[in-house]
């Protein structure tokens, strides 16, 4: 009865060309009136789930959602054609009236920096690691050209297929949702319990979809752990807080002034005497606690800021976060706990894209770049409308420090 308030009812949208042909034939053969097909558009993703979170998808109303589809929606959309004319009551045609036609214009195309081969290997090996170690919270990875800022691969697993973006692709999550739906449907339909259960089910489906669409490489903060020791070492060398000739001793455990708890290294037996280069190679928490103290809270904070951990990277993707770091006062106060913990990457959160571009700066001569996923935007005729060039924001460490870090990282 509710349908009678509308002039027509949409049965299905964005059906396949094969199904449309079948409908046309059925309507024609059976001389059915009142059933029509209208031209529509449907985006097709030939590589299915490959780089899904980076690409995003086009929703049922032809708007870009998530990823590049959302970020570059205006460039990709184009302009629909139209006819402007006069109509009478109930949409009837009026004779001898003004009428003008406007041609449609195609949208632009994007050429991405993503290397499909690199992307495929990244996703394959991430999935192997998830399976091998029974990882419950998925995994993410970024591959970036350190000299240009071009993103060669960006993956968040578990993933989804943007051709069927509403489907839940995690088998365990899909099974739980199915059980939740069945339990709701078993309740009396008119009851409050039924209404509440159905509403909860819809919310859980929406949450599961958002989780699989989410690009954790840019949208989620995480504790970087020992990978952050590269930043600490680069800051220490560049500031002159340490030299390549310095050495440290790790007994496995040590009490630091201003820190209530004993600091333990990951190697409980300790690393013993070690050079600066060996301290990095050993990923020694004790040595890095001392290195952090040598830098000092204020200067360490300034390097963190310069490396871009207090700002968005500006990558051409939606939903980028900034992470969460200590204030300068926290790092330079009487308590050394925050400074020592930060020196080996614990008790704060940054985004994967922030860390990747910082490490790139450490090895590329010290230059902090703006990462990008699109290299060029082309118009309908293939002309370059926009080109994303290498963009240097600032130099954060010297060429000499960068050269030393490259040697240390190869050790």
mmCIF file of C-alpha atoms in Angstrom:
data_model
loop_
_atom_site.group_PDB
_atom_site.id
_atom_site.type_symbol
_atom_site.label_atom_id
_atom_site.label_comp_id
_atom_site.label_asym_id
_atom_site.label_seq_id
_atom_site.Cartn_x
_atom_site.Cartn_y
_atom_site.Cartn_z
ATOM 1 C CA UNK A 1 0.000 0.000 0.000
ATOM 2 C CA UNK A 2 2.883 2.358 0.781
ATOM 3 C CA UNK A 3 4.143 2.012 -2.808
ATOM 4 C CA UNK A 4 1.015 3.733 -4.176
ATOM 5 C CA UNK A 5 2.277 7.109 -3.050
ATOM 6 C CA UNK A 6 5.003 6.927 -5.699
ATOM 7 C CA UNK A 7 4.629 7.035 -9.486
ATOM 8 C CA UNK A 8 6.942 4.029 -9.899
ATOM 9 C CA UNK A 9 8.902 1.501 -7.853
ATOM 10 C CA UNK A 10 12.576 0.605 -8.383
ATOM 11 C CA UNK A 11 12.973 -3.165 -8.470
ATOM 12 C CA UNK A 12 16.772 -3.352 -8.731
ATOM 13 C CA UNK A 13 19.727 -1.092 -9.440
ATOM 14 C CA UNK A 14 23.024 -1.672 -11.233
ATOM 15 C CA UNK A 15 22.088 -5.079 -12.611
ATOM 16 C CA UNK A 16 24.471 -6.862 -14.989
ATOM 17 C CA UNK A 17 24.195 -6.392 -18.738
ATOM 18 C CA UNK A 18 23.306 -10.075 -19.118
ATOM 19 C CA UNK A 19 20.379 -9.804 -16.696
ATOM 20 C CA UNK A 20 19.191 -6.592 -18.383
ATOM 21 C CA UNK A 21 19.109 -8.422 -21.734
ATOM 22 C CA UNK A 22 17.010 -11.203 -20.192
ATOM 23 C CA UNK A 23 14.528 -8.673 -18.747
ATOM 24 C CA UNK A 24 14.208 -6.895 -22.105
ATOM 25 C CA UNK A 25 13.526 -10.171 -23.888
ATOM 26 C CA UNK A 26 10.966 -11.293 -21.280
ATOM 27 C CA UNK A 27 9.110 -7.954 -21.399
ATOM 28 C CA UNK A 28 9.045 -8.007 -25.203
ATOM 29 C CA UNK A 29 7.976 -11.641 -25.589
ATOM 30 C CA UNK A 30 5.188 -11.329 -23.042
ATOM 31 C CA UNK A 31 4.102 -7.840 -24.144
ATOM 32 C CA UNK A 32 4.355 -6.538 -20.594
ATOM 33 C CA UNK A 33 3.574 -2.852 -20.039
ATOM 34 C CA UNK A 34 4.684 -0.635 -17.211
ATOM 35 C CA UNK A 35 8.121 -2.268 -16.805
ATOM 36 C CA UNK A 36 11.097 -0.204 -17.966
ATOM 37 C CA UNK A 37 14.884 -0.288 -17.839
ATOM 38 C CA UNK A 38 16.903 2.881 -17.343
ATOM 39 C CA UNK A 39 20.576 3.380 -18.133
ATOM 40 C CA UNK A 40 22.758 3.314 -15.048
ATOM 41 C CA UNK A 41 26.453 3.088 -14.273
ATOM 42 C CA UNK A 42 28.371 0.501 -12.316
ATOM 43 C CA UNK A 43 32.042 0.636 -11.384
ATOM 44 C CA UNK A 44 33.921 -2.612 -11.998
ATOM 45 C CA UNK A 45 37.134 -3.490 -10.174
ATOM 46 C CA UNK A 46 39.013 -6.063 -12.296
ATOM 47 C CA UNK A 47 41.503 -6.931 -9.550
ATOM 48 C CA UNK A 48 38.764 -7.633 -6.996
ATOM 49 C CA UNK A 49 40.156 -7.162 -3.445
ATOM 50 C CA UNK A 50 43.654 -5.996 -4.494
ATOM 51 C CA UNK A 51 44.430 -2.703 -2.678
ATOM 52 C CA UNK A 52 40.730 -2.428 -1.776
ATOM 53 C CA UNK A 53 41.086 0.008 1.129
ATOM 54 C CA UNK A 54 43.353 2.289 -0.892
ATOM 55 C CA UNK A 55 40.985 2.317 -3.880
ATOM 56 C CA UNK A 56 37.638 2.443 -2.057
ATOM 57 C CA UNK A 57 34.402 1.924 -3.990
ATOM 58 C CA UNK A 58 31.482 3.715 -5.642
ATOM 59 C CA UNK A 59 28.214 3.466 -3.703
ATOM 60 C CA UNK A 60 24.766 2.754 -5.132
ATOM 61 C CA UNK A 61 24.182 6.485 -5.727
ATOM 62 C CA UNK A 62 27.392 6.714 -7.811
ATOM 63 C CA UNK A 63 29.338 8.649 -5.170
ATOM 64 C CA UNK A 64 32.900 7.708 -4.313
ATOM 65 C CA UNK A 65 33.154 6.104 -0.886
ATOM 66 C CA UNK A 66 36.384 5.420 1.002
ATOM 67 C CA UNK A 67 39.887 5.509 -0.487
ATOM 68 C CA UNK A 68 40.801 7.220 -3.740
ATOM 69 C CA UNK A 69 37.191 7.008 -4.909
ATOM 70 C CA UNK A 70 36.201 9.374 -2.098
ATOM 71 C CA UNK A 71 39.287 11.618 -2.148
ATOM 72 C CA UNK A 72 39.127 12.205 -5.920
ATOM 73 C CA UNK A 73 35.334 11.897 -6.272
ATOM 74 C CA UNK A 74 34.933 15.340 -7.850
ATOM 75 C CA UNK A 75 37.583 14.666 -10.507
ATOM 76 C CA UNK A 76 36.251 11.184 -11.274
ATOM 77 C CA UNK A 77 32.559 12.059 -11.445
ATOM 78 C CA UNK A 78 32.227 14.068 -14.656
ATOM 79 C CA UNK A 79 28.964 15.830 -15.510
ATOM 80 C CA UNK A 80 25.690 14.179 -16.486
ATOM 81 C CA UNK A 81 23.904 15.331 -19.638
ATOM 82 C CA UNK A 82 20.499 16.976 -19.305
ATOM 83 C CA UNK A 83 17.556 18.489 -21.135
ATOM 84 C CA UNK A 84 15.980 21.697 -19.862
ATOM 85 C CA UNK A 85 12.354 22.124 -20.936
ATOM 86 C CA UNK A 86 8.930 23.272 -19.717
ATOM 87 C CA UNK A 87 6.435 20.849 -18.182
ATOM 88 C CA UNK A 88 2.771 21.147 -17.263
ATOM 89 C CA UNK A 89 1.005 19.725 -14.240
ATOM 90 C CA UNK A 90 1.935 16.081 -13.472
ATOM 91 C CA UNK A 91 4.954 16.365 -15.754
ATOM 92 C CA UNK A 92 3.019 16.669 -19.023
ATOM 93 C CA UNK A 93 4.779 18.129 -22.053
ATOM 94 C CA UNK A 94 3.978 21.734 -23.049
ATOM 95 C CA UNK A 95 4.017 22.443 -26.801
ATOM 96 C CA UNK A 96 6.019 25.297 -28.342
ATOM 97 C CA UNK A 97 8.114 25.830 -25.263
ATOM 98 C CA UNK A 98 11.784 26.398 -24.581
ATOM 99 C CA UNK A 99 14.049 23.348 -24.719
ATOM 100 C CA UNK A 100 17.836 23.111 -24.511
ATOM 101 C CA UNK A 101 20.240 20.156 -24.448
ATOM 102 C CA UNK A 102 23.454 19.912 -22.440
ATOM 103 C CA UNK A 103 25.943 17.198 -23.360
ATOM 104 C CA UNK A 104 27.421 14.923 -20.724
ATOM 105 C CA UNK A 105 31.152 15.138 -20.007
ATOM 106 C CA UNK A 106 33.302 12.245 -18.876
ATOM 107 C CA UNK A 107 35.161 12.376 -15.605
ATOM 108 C CA UNK A 108 38.913 12.190 -15.234
ATOM 109 C CA UNK A 109 41.015 9.063 -14.808
ATOM 110 C CA UNK A 110 43.620 8.400 -12.129
ATOM 111 C CA UNK A 111 47.025 6.850 -12.663
ATOM 112 C CA UNK A 112 48.140 5.450 -9.310
ATOM 113 C CA UNK A 113 51.635 4.880 -7.990
ATOM 114 C CA UNK A 114 50.682 1.397 -6.787
ATOM 115 C CA UNK A 115 52.642 -1.457 -8.361
ATOM 116 C CA UNK A 116 50.148 -4.324 -8.722
ATOM 117 C CA UNK A 117 52.896 -6.944 -8.467
ATOM 118 C CA UNK A 118 54.331 -5.487 -5.255
ATOM 119 C CA UNK A 119 50.808 -5.113 -3.888
ATOM 120 C CA UNK A 120 49.984 -8.746 -4.636
ATOM 121 C CA UNK A 121 53.133 -10.026 -2.916
ATOM 122 C CA UNK A 122 52.485 -7.801 0.107
ATOM 123 C CA UNK A 123 48.938 -9.111 0.517
ATOM 124 C CA UNK A 124 50.009 -12.725 -0.022
ATOM 125 C CA UNK A 125 52.738 -12.570 2.608
ATOM 126 C CA UNK A 126 50.574 -10.652 5.074
ATOM 127 C CA UNK A 127 47.910 -13.332 4.785
ATOM 128 C CA UNK A 128 50.511 -16.076 5.237
ATOM 129 C CA UNK A 129 51.705 -14.375 8.441
ATOM 130 C CA UNK A 130 48.124 -13.988 9.710
ATOM 131 C CA UNK A 131 47.483 -17.691 9.114
ATOM 132 C CA UNK A 132 50.813 -18.852 10.535
ATOM 133 C CA UNK A 133 50.640 -16.860 13.752
ATOM 134 C CA UNK A 134 46.831 -16.932 14.150
ATOM 135 C CA UNK A 135 46.594 -13.132 14.172
ATOM 136 C CA UNK A 136 43.180 -11.953 15.379
ATOM 137 C CA UNK A 137 43.317 -8.227 14.583
ATOM 138 C CA UNK A 138 44.476 -8.287 10.965
ATOM 139 C CA UNK A 139 47.623 -6.706 9.544
ATOM 140 C CA UNK A 140 48.726 -3.715 7.505
ATOM 141 C CA UNK A 141 51.708 -2.810 5.339
ATOM 142 C CA UNK A 142 52.965 0.144 3.289
ATOM 143 C CA UNK A 143 55.689 0.115 0.633
ATOM 144 C CA UNK A 144 56.932 3.590 -0.297
ATOM 145 C CA UNK A 145 59.661 4.863 -2.614
ATOM 146 C CA UNK A 146 61.882 6.687 -0.119
ATOM 147 C CA UNK A 147 63.141 9.166 -2.721
ATOM 148 C CA UNK A 148 59.813 10.246 -4.233
ATOM 149 C CA UNK A 149 57.073 9.575 -1.672
ATOM 150 C CA UNK A 150 55.229 7.313 -4.132
ATOM 151 C CA UNK A 151 53.200 4.567 -2.443
ATOM 152 C CA UNK A 152 53.983 1.303 -4.244
ATOM 153 C CA UNK A 153 51.746 -0.873 -2.076
ATOM 154 C CA UNK A 154 49.258 -0.287 0.745
ATOM 155 C CA UNK A 155 47.367 -3.163 2.299
ATOM 156 C CA UNK A 156 45.023 -3.715 5.224
ATOM 157 C CA UNK A 157 43.938 -7.298 5.911
ATOM 158 C CA UNK A 158 41.306 -8.636 6.268
ATOM 159 C CA UNK A 159 40.088 -7.061 3.122
ATOM 160 C CA UNK A 160 36.971 -7.014 0.948
ATOM 161 C CA UNK A 161 35.936 -6.928 -2.713
ATOM 162 C CA UNK A 162 34.808 -3.425 -3.768
ATOM 163 C CA UNK A 163 32.648 -5.036 -6.475
ATOM 164 C CA UNK A 164 30.468 -6.363 -3.612
ATOM 165 C CA UNK A 165 31.380 -3.933 -0.863
ATOM 166 C CA UNK A 166 28.324 -4.655 1.322
ATOM 167 C CA UNK A 167 29.230 -8.321 1.766
ATOM 168 C CA UNK A 168 31.114 -9.263 4.947
ATOM 169 C CA UNK A 169 34.253 -11.078 3.811
ATOM 170 C CA UNK A 170 35.522 -12.247 7.194
ATOM 171 C CA UNK A 171 34.026 -15.734 7.530
ATOM 172 C CA UNK A 172 33.971 -15.690 11.328
ATOM 173 C CA UNK A 173 32.334 -12.247 11.473
ATOM 174 C CA UNK A 174 29.794 -13.251 8.806
ATOM 175 C CA UNK A 175 28.882 -16.394 10.752
ATOM 176 C CA UNK A 176 28.370 -14.449 13.983
ATOM 177 C CA UNK A 177 26.150 -11.933 12.199
ATOM 178 C CA UNK A 178 24.116 -14.714 10.620
ATOM 179 C CA UNK A 179 23.557 -16.291 14.029
ATOM 180 C CA UNK A 180 22.596 -12.893 15.457
ATOM 181 C CA UNK A 181 20.081 -12.355 12.654
ATOM 182 C CA UNK A 182 18.552 -15.825 13.068
ATOM 183 C CA UNK A 183 18.196 -15.285 16.803
ATOM 184 C CA UNK A 184 16.433 -11.966 16.199
ATOM 185 C CA UNK A 185 14.072 -13.472 13.625
ATOM 186 C CA UNK A 186 13.088 -16.208 16.057
ATOM 187 C CA UNK A 187 11.508 -13.614 18.355
ATOM 188 C CA UNK A 188 7.839 -12.556 18.057
ATOM 189 C CA UNK A 189 7.785 -9.914 15.322
ATOM 190 C CA UNK A 190 5.600 -7.463 17.226
ATOM 191 C CA UNK A 191 7.662 -7.625 20.433
ATOM 192 C CA UNK A 192 10.024 -4.948 21.720
ATOM 193 C CA UNK A 193 12.721 -7.614 22.021
ATOM 194 C CA UNK A 194 12.437 -8.321 18.290
ATOM 195 C CA UNK A 195 12.739 -4.630 17.398
ATOM 196 C CA UNK A 196 15.739 -4.177 19.687
ATOM 197 C CA UNK A 197 17.465 -7.301 18.355
ATOM 198 C CA UNK A 198 16.936 -6.290 14.721
ATOM 199 C CA UNK A 199 18.250 -2.788 15.407
ATOM 200 C CA UNK A 200 21.328 -4.218 17.149
ATOM 201 C CA UNK A 201 21.887 -6.591 14.220
ATOM 202 C CA UNK A 202 21.783 -3.685 11.741
ATOM 203 C CA UNK A 203 24.280 -1.735 13.846
ATOM 204 C CA UNK A 204 26.630 -4.712 14.043
ATOM 205 C CA UNK A 205 26.449 -5.243 10.262
ATOM 206 C CA UNK A 206 27.282 -1.563 9.724
ATOM 207 C CA UNK A 207 30.227 -1.805 12.137
ATOM 208 C CA UNK A 208 31.561 -4.936 10.402
ATOM 209 C CA UNK A 209 31.381 -3.200 7.033
ATOM 210 C CA UNK A 210 33.160 -0.107 8.316
ATOM 211 C CA UNK A 211 35.873 -2.285 9.834
ATOM 212 C CA UNK A 212 36.647 -4.038 6.532
ATOM 213 C CA UNK A 213 36.540 -0.771 4.567
ATOM 214 C CA UNK A 214 38.816 1.066 7.016
ATOM 215 C CA UNK A 215 42.313 1.870 5.783
ATOM 216 C CA UNK A 216 44.292 1.302 8.963
ATOM 217 C CA UNK A 217 47.501 2.451 7.281
ATOM 218 C CA UNK A 218 46.317 6.063 7.510
ATOM 219 C CA UNK A 219 43.359 6.030 9.909
ATOM 220 C CA UNK A 220 44.605 4.051 12.935
ATOM 221 C CA UNK A 221 47.239 4.821 15.517
ATOM 222 C CA UNK A 222 49.409 2.025 16.905
ATOM 223 C CA UNK A 223 52.402 1.584 19.193
ATOM 224 C CA UNK A 224 55.444 1.322 16.875
ATOM 225 C CA UNK A 225 57.727 -0.460 19.334
ATOM 226 C CA UNK A 226 61.279 -1.193 18.268
ATOM 227 C CA UNK A 227 60.805 0.152 14.728
ATOM 228 C CA UNK A 228 60.862 3.605 16.342
ATOM 229 C CA UNK A 229 64.448 3.077 17.511
ATOM 230 C CA UNK A 230 65.536 4.197 14.044
ATOM 231 C CA UNK A 231 64.047 7.628 14.736
ATOM 232 C CA UNK A 232 65.676 7.835 18.174
ATOM 233 C CA UNK A 233 69.079 6.828 16.794
ATOM 234 C CA UNK A 234 68.862 9.326 13.930
ATOM 235 C CA UNK A 235 67.911 12.127 16.344
ATOM 236 C CA UNK A 236 70.746 11.204 18.706
ATOM 237 C CA UNK A 237 73.379 11.199 15.967
ATOM 238 C CA UNK A 238 72.105 14.341 14.266
ATOM 239 C CA UNK A 239 71.964 16.306 17.509
ATOM 240 C CA UNK A 240 75.452 15.189 18.554
ATOM 241 C CA UNK A 241 74.049 13.467 21.646
ATOM 242 C CA UNK A 242 75.975 10.322 20.665
ATOM 243 C CA UNK A 243 78.832 9.519 18.288
ATOM 244 C CA UNK A 244 79.621 6.399 16.296
ATOM 245 C CA UNK A 245 82.418 5.675 18.812
ATOM 246 C CA UNK A 246 80.119 5.480 21.854
ATOM 247 C CA UNK A 247 79.505 2.174 23.608
ATOM 248 C CA UNK A 248 76.966 0.857 26.125
ATOM 249 C CA UNK A 249 76.541 -2.023 28.520
ATOM 250 C CA UNK A 250 73.367 -4.088 28.835
ATOM 251 C CA UNK A 251 72.987 -6.436 31.763
ATOM 252 C CA UNK A 252 69.401 -7.285 30.886
ATOM 253 C CA UNK A 253 67.909 -5.109 33.666
ATOM 254 C CA UNK A 254 68.700 -1.624 34.947
ATOM 255 C CA UNK A 255 67.238 0.980 37.302
ATOM 256 C CA UNK A 256 67.117 4.502 35.877
ATOM 257 C CA UNK A 257 66.897 7.680 37.940
ATOM 258 C CA UNK A 258 63.418 9.198 37.649
ATOM 259 C CA UNK A 259 61.821 5.910 36.605
ATOM 260 C CA UNK A 260 59.985 3.903 39.258
ATOM 261 C CA UNK A 261 60.165 0.512 37.567
ATOM 262 C CA UNK A 262 63.253 -1.452 36.593
ATOM 263 C CA UNK A 263 63.783 -1.399 32.832
ATOM 264 C CA UNK A 264 64.167 -4.829 31.283
ATOM 265 C CA UNK A 265 65.672 -5.533 27.897
ATOM 266 C CA UNK A 266 63.949 -8.051 25.624
ATOM 267 C CA UNK A 267 67.041 -10.238 26.143
ATOM 268 C CA UNK A 268 66.884 -11.026 29.847
ATOM 269 C CA UNK A 269 70.496 -12.227 29.949
ATOM 270 C CA UNK A 270 71.601 -8.887 28.508
ATOM 271 C CA UNK A 271 73.689 -7.973 25.478
ATOM 272 C CA UNK A 272 76.823 -7.114 27.446
ATOM 273 C CA UNK A 273 79.171 -4.497 25.978
ATOM 274 C CA UNK A 274 77.990 -3.122 22.637
ATOM 275 C CA UNK A 275 78.906 -0.349 20.232
ATOM 276 C CA UNK A 276 76.328 2.206 19.093
ATOM 277 C CA UNK A 277 75.857 0.286 15.857
ATOM 278 C CA UNK A 278 75.477 -2.981 17.752
ATOM 279 C CA UNK A 279 72.917 -1.388 20.093
ATOM 280 C CA UNK A 280 70.707 -0.698 17.075
ATOM 281 C CA UNK A 281 71.331 -4.136 15.594
ATOM 282 C CA UNK A 282 70.534 -5.760 18.944
ATOM 283 C CA UNK A 283 67.450 -3.545 19.398
ATOM 284 C CA UNK A 284 68.608 -3.058 22.979
ATOM 285 C CA UNK A 285 66.105 -1.319 25.268
ATOM 286 C CA UNK A 286 68.735 -0.565 27.926
ATOM 287 C CA UNK A 287 71.025 1.196 25.444
ATOM 288 C CA UNK A 288 68.132 3.175 23.976
ATOM 289 C CA UNK A 289 67.006 4.278 27.425
ATOM 290 C CA UNK A 290 70.446 5.881 27.852
ATOM 291 C CA UNK A 291 70.366 7.310 24.317
ATOM 292 C CA UNK A 292 67.001 8.932 24.993
ATOM 293 C CA UNK A 293 68.339 10.517 28.188
ATOM 294 C CA UNK A 294 71.367 11.847 26.332
ATOM 295 C CA UNK A 295 69.147 13.564 23.771
ATOM 296 C CA UNK A 296 66.963 15.093 26.480
ATOM 297 C CA UNK A 297 63.221 15.603 26.477
ATOM 298 C CA UNK A 298 63.045 19.012 24.797
ATOM 299 C CA UNK A 299 65.354 18.191 21.905
ATOM 300 C CA UNK A 300 63.811 14.751 21.429
ATOM 301 C CA UNK A 301 60.378 16.385 21.197
ATOM 302 C CA UNK A 302 61.666 18.853 18.598
ATOM 303 C CA UNK A 303 62.954 15.990 16.434
ATOM 304 C CA UNK A 304 59.655 14.131 16.822
ATOM 305 C CA UNK A 305 57.878 17.253 15.617
ATOM 306 C CA UNK A 306 60.304 17.733 12.734
ATOM 307 C CA UNK A 307 59.888 14.102 11.643
ATOM 308 C CA UNK A 308 56.163 14.821 11.287
ATOM 309 C CA UNK A 309 54.678 12.729 14.079
ATOM 310 C CA UNK A 310 52.535 15.598 15.356
ATOM 311 C CA UNK A 311 50.808 16.251 12.025
ATOM 312 C CA UNK A 312 49.053 14.493 9.184
ATOM 313 C CA UNK A 313 51.282 13.448 6.293
ATOM 314 C CA UNK A 314 48.961 14.958 3.677
ATOM 315 C CA UNK A 315 48.668 11.683 1.749
ATOM 316 C CA UNK A 316 45.887 11.819 -0.857
ATOM 317 C CA UNK A 317 43.534 9.499 1.023
ATOM 318 C CA UNK A 318 40.561 10.289 3.287
ATOM 319 C CA UNK A 319 40.312 9.776 7.037
ATOM 320 C CA UNK A 320 43.949 10.371 7.957
ATOM 321 C CA UNK A 321 44.705 10.541 11.696
ATOM 322 C CA UNK A 322 47.615 12.250 13.476
ATOM 323 C CA UNK A 323 48.456 9.787 16.221
ATOM 324 C CA UNK A 324 48.985 10.681 19.873
ATOM 325 C CA UNK A 325 52.356 11.675 21.363
ATOM 326 C CA UNK A 326 53.691 13.140 24.610
ATOM 327 C CA UNK A 327 53.873 16.889 25.199
ATOM 328 C CA UNK A 328 57.269 18.546 25.501
ATOM 329 C CA UNK A 329 56.607 19.001 29.237
ATOM 330 C CA UNK A 330 55.936 15.278 29.654
ATOM 331 C CA UNK A 331 59.260 14.387 28.056
ATOM 332 C CA UNK A 332 61.383 17.002 29.825
ATOM 333 C CA UNK A 333 59.962 16.742 33.372
ATOM 334 C CA UNK A 334 61.647 15.300 36.445
ATOM 335 C CA UNK A 335 60.241 11.869 35.685
ATOM 336 C CA UNK A 336 62.219 10.144 32.952
ATOM 337 C CA UNK A 337 59.650 7.369 32.455
ATOM 338 C CA UNK A 338 57.999 8.885 29.365
ATOM 339 C CA UNK A 339 61.285 9.837 27.701
ATOM 340 C CA UNK A 340 62.818 6.400 28.233
ATOM 341 C CA UNK A 341 59.715 4.541 27.076
ATOM 342 C CA UNK A 342 59.386 6.794 24.016
ATOM 343 C CA UNK A 343 63.020 6.160 23.079
ATOM 344 C CA UNK A 344 62.177 2.542 22.217
ATOM 345 C CA UNK A 345 58.709 3.199 20.798
ATOM 346 C CA UNK A 346 56.353 2.432 23.665
ATOM 347 C CA UNK A 347 53.457 4.229 25.470
ATOM 348 C CA UNK A 348 52.426 6.428 22.514
ATOM 349 C CA UNK A 349 50.636 5.945 19.194
ATOM 350 C CA UNK A 350 51.419 7.015 15.632
ATOM 351 C CA UNK A 351 50.016 6.002 12.250
ATOM 352 C CA UNK A 352 51.797 3.575 9.904
ATOM 353 C CA UNK A 353 52.016 6.237 7.168
ATOM 354 C CA UNK A 354 53.725 8.625 9.607
ATOM 355 C CA UNK A 355 56.357 6.032 10.484
ATOM 356 C CA UNK A 356 56.976 5.029 6.875
ATOM 357 C CA UNK A 357 57.702 8.561 5.720
ATOM 358 C CA UNK A 358 59.906 9.216 8.791
ATOM 359 C CA UNK A 359 62.020 6.132 8.044
ATOM 360 C CA UNK A 360 62.168 7.240 4.394
ATOM 361 C CA UNK A 361 63.606 10.575 5.562
ATOM 362 C CA UNK A 362 66.185 8.753 7.679
ATOM 363 C CA UNK A 363 67.630 6.988 4.613
ATOM 364 C CA UNK A 364 67.019 9.412 1.724
ATOM 365 C CA UNK A 365 69.344 12.164 2.882
ATOM 366 C CA UNK A 366 67.087 13.508 5.610
ATOM 367 C CA UNK A 367 64.212 14.859 3.506
ATOM 368 C CA UNK A 368 60.645 14.551 4.816
ATOM 369 C CA UNK A 369 58.335 13.990 1.849
ATOM 370 C CA UNK A 370 54.595 14.215 1.278
ATOM 371 C CA UNK A 371 53.456 10.687 0.315
ATOM 372 C CA UNK A 372 50.992 10.177 -2.533
ATOM 373 C CA UNK A 373 49.018 7.339 -4.135
ATOM 374 C CA UNK A 374 48.093 9.081 -7.405
ATOM 375 C CA UNK A 375 50.793 10.139 -9.835
ATOM 376 C CA UNK A 376 48.640 11.858 -12.475
ATOM 377 C CA UNK A 377 45.043 12.880 -13.124
ATOM 378 C CA UNK A 378 44.054 12.587 -16.820
ATOM 379 C CA UNK A 379 41.082 14.158 -18.573
ATOM 380 C CA UNK A 380 38.788 12.213 -20.938
ATOM 381 C CA UNK A 381 41.222 12.803 -23.822
ATOM 382 C CA UNK A 382 44.236 11.565 -21.881
ATOM 383 C CA UNK A 383 45.714 14.990 -21.187
ATOM 384 C CA UNK A 384 47.444 15.532 -17.848
ATOM 385 C CA UNK A 385 45.242 17.709 -15.647
ATOM 386 C CA UNK A 386 47.307 17.317 -12.506
ATOM 387 C CA UNK A 387 50.623 15.696 -11.641
ATOM 388 C CA UNK A 388 51.728 14.884 -8.112
ATOM 389 C CA UNK A 389 55.436 15.643 -8.002
ATOM 390 C CA UNK A 390 58.017 14.858 -5.333
ATOM 391 C CA UNK A 391 57.231 17.281 -2.522
ATOM 392 C CA UNK A 392 59.870 17.983 0.131
ATOM 393 C CA UNK A 393 58.447 19.500 3.309
ATOM 394 C CA UNK A 394 61.749 19.986 5.135
ATOM 395 C CA UNK A 395 65.119 18.433 5.900
ATOM 396 C CA UNK A 396 65.056 16.810 9.338
ATOM 397 C CA UNK A 397 68.546 15.299 9.602
ATOM 398 C CA UNK A 398 71.788 15.970 7.728
ATOM 399 C CA UNK A 399 73.030 14.055 4.697
ATOM 400 C CA UNK A 400 75.904 12.799 6.881
ATOM 401 C CA UNK A 401 73.561 11.461 9.579
ATOM 402 C CA UNK A 402 71.448 9.796 6.897
ATOM 403 C CA UNK A 403 74.508 8.103 5.397
ATOM 404 C CA UNK A 404 75.527 6.783 8.830
ATOM 405 C CA UNK A 405 72.005 5.488 9.462
ATOM 406 C CA UNK A 406 72.020 3.620 6.150
ATOM 407 C CA UNK A 407 75.224 1.873 7.209
ATOM 408 C CA UNK A 408 73.793 1.062 10.658
ATOM 409 C CA UNK A 409 70.587 -0.322 9.170
ATOM 410 C CA UNK A 410 72.512 -2.665 6.891
ATOM 411 C CA UNK A 411 74.506 -4.015 9.856
#
